[in-house]
Coordinates of N, CA and C in Angstrom, one line a residue:
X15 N 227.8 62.3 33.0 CA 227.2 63.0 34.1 C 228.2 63.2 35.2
X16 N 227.9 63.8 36.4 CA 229.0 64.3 37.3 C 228.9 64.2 38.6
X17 N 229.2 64.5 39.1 CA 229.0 64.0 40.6 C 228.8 65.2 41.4
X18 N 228.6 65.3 42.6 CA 228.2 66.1 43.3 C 229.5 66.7 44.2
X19 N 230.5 67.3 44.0 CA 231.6 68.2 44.5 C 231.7 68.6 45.9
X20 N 230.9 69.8 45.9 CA 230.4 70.6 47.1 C 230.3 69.8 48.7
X21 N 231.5 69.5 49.6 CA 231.4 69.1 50.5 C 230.1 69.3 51.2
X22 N 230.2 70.8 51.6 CA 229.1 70.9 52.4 C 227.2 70.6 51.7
X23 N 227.0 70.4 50.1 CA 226.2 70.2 49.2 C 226.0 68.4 49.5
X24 N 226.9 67.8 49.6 CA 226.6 66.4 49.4 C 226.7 65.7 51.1
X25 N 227.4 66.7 52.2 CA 226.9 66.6 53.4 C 225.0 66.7 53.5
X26 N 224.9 67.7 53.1 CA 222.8 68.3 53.4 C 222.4 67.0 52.8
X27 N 222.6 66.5 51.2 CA 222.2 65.3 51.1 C 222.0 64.3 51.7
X28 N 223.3 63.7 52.3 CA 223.1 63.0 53.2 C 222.3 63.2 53.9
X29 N 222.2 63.6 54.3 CA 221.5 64.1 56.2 C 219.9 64.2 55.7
X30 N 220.1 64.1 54.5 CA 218.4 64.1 54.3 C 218.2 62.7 53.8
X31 N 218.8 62.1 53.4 CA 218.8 60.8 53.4 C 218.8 59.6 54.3
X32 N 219.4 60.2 55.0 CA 219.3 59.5 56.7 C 217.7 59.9 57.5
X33 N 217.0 60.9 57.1 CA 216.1 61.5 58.0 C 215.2 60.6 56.8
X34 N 215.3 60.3 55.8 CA 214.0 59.2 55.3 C 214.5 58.1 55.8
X35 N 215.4 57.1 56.1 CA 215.9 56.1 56.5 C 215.0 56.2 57.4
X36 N 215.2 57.0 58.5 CA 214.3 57.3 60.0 C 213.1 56.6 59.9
X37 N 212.4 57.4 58.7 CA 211.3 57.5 58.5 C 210.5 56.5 57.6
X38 N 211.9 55.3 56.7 CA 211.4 54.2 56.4 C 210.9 53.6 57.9
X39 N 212.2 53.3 58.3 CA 212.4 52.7 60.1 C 211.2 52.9 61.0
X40 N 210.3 53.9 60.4 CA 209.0 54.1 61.5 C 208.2 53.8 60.6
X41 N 208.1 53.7 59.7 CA 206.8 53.3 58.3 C 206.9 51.2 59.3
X42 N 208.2 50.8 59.1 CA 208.2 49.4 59.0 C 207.9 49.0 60.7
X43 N 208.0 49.8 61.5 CA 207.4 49.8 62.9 C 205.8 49.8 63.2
X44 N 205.0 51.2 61.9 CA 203.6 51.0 62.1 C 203.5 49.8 61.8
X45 N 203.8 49.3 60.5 CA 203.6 48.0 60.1 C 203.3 47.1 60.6
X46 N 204.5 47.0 61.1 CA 204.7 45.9 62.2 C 204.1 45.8 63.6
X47 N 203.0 46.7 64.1 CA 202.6 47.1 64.7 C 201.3 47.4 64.7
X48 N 200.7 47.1 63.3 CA 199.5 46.7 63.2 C 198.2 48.1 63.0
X49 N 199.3 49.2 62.6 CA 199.0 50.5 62.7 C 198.0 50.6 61.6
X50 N 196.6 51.6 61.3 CA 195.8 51.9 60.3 C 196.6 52.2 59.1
X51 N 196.1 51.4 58.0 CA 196.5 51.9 56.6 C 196.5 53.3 56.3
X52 N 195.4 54.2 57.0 CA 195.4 55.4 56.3 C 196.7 55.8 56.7
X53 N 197.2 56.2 58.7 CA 198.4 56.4 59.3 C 199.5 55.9 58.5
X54 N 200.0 54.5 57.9 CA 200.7 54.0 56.9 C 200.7 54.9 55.5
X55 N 199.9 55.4 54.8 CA 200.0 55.8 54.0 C 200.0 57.1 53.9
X56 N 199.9 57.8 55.1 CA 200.7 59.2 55.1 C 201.9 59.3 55.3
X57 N 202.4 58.1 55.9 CA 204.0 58.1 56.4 C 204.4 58.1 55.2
X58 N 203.7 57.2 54.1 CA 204.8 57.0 52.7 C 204.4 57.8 52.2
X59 N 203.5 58.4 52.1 CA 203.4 59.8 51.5 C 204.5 61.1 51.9
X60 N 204.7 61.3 52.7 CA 205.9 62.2 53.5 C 207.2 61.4 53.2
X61 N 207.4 60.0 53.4 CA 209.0 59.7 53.1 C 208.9 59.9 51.2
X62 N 208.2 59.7 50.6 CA 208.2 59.4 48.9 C 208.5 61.0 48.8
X63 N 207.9 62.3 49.2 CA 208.2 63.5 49.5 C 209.6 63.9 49.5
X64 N 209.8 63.4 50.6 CA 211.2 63.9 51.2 C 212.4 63.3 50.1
X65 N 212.1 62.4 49.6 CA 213.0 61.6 48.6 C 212.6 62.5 47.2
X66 N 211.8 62.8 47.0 CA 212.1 64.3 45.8 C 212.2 65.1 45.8
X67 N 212.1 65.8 47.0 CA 213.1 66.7 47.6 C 214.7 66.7 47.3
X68 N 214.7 65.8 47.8 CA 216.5 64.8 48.0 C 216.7 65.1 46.5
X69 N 215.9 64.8 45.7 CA 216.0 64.4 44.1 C 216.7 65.4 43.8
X70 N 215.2 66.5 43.5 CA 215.7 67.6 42.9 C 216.6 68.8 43.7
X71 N 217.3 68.7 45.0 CA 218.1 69.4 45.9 C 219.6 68.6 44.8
X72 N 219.6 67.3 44.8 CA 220.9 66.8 43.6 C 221.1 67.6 42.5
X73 N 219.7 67.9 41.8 CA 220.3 68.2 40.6 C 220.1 69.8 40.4
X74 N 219.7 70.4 41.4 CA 220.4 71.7 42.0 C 221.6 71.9 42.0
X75 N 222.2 70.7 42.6 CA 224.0 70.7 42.7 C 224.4 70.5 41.4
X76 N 223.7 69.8 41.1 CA 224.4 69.7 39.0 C 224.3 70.9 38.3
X77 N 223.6 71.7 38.5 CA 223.3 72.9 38.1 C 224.3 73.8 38.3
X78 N 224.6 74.2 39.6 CA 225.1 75.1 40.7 C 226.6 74.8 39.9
X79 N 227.0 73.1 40.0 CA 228.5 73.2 39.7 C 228.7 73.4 38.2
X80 N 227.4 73.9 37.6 CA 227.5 73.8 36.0 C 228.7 73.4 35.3
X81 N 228.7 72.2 35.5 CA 229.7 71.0 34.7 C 229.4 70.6 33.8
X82 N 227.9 70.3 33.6 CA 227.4 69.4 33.3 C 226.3 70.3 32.3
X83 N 226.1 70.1 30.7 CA 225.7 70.8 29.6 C 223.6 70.3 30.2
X84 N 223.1 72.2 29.8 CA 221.8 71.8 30.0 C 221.1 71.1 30.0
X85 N 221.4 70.3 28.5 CA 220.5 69.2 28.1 C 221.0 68.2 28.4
X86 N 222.0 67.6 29.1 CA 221.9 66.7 30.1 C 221.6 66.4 31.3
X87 N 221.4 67.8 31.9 CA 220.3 68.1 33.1 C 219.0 67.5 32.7
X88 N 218.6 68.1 31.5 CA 217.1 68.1 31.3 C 216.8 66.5 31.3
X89 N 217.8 65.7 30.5 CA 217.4 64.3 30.2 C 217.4 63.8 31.6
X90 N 218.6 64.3 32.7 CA 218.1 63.4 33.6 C 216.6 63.9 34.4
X91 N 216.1 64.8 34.6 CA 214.6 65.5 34.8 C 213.6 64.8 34.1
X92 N 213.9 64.5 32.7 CA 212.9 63.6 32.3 C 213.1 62.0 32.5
X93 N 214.3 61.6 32.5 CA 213.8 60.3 32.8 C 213.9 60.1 34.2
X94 N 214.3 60.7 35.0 CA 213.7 60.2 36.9 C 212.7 61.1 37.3
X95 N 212.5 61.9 36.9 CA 211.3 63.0 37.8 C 209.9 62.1 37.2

């Protein structure tokens, strides 16, 4: 498998990865704060989102740098998606 090249490709990554970080960081605040479960479980609904986003935006980049043979794209689609 290959890695992600594209400075400015594994920059956006990041930065989306930081912005669920955020968004763990306010999940563990309602928490802690005694906030309704439903409120709680939209938050992880939207961070669990944004984290497959994140997913498949990666293996866009695997694509994009076509390094890496289709059908090892696909395997990794089937076993994390």
């Amino acid at each position: 498998m290959t890695t992600v090249h594209d400075p400015e490709r594994k920059k956006a990554l990041l930065l989306r990865l930081k912005r669920v970080e955020g968004q763990l960081r306010g999940i563990q605040r309602l928490i802690e704060g005694d906030a309704d479960c439903e409120q709680v479980a939209q938050q992880l609904a939207a961070a669990r989102k944004a984290l497959d986003k994140t997913f498949y935006a990666m293996v866009g980049c695997v694509m994009v740098q076509g390094d890496t043979p289709p059908d090892d794209v696909a395997n990794l689609l089937a076993r994390f998606a």
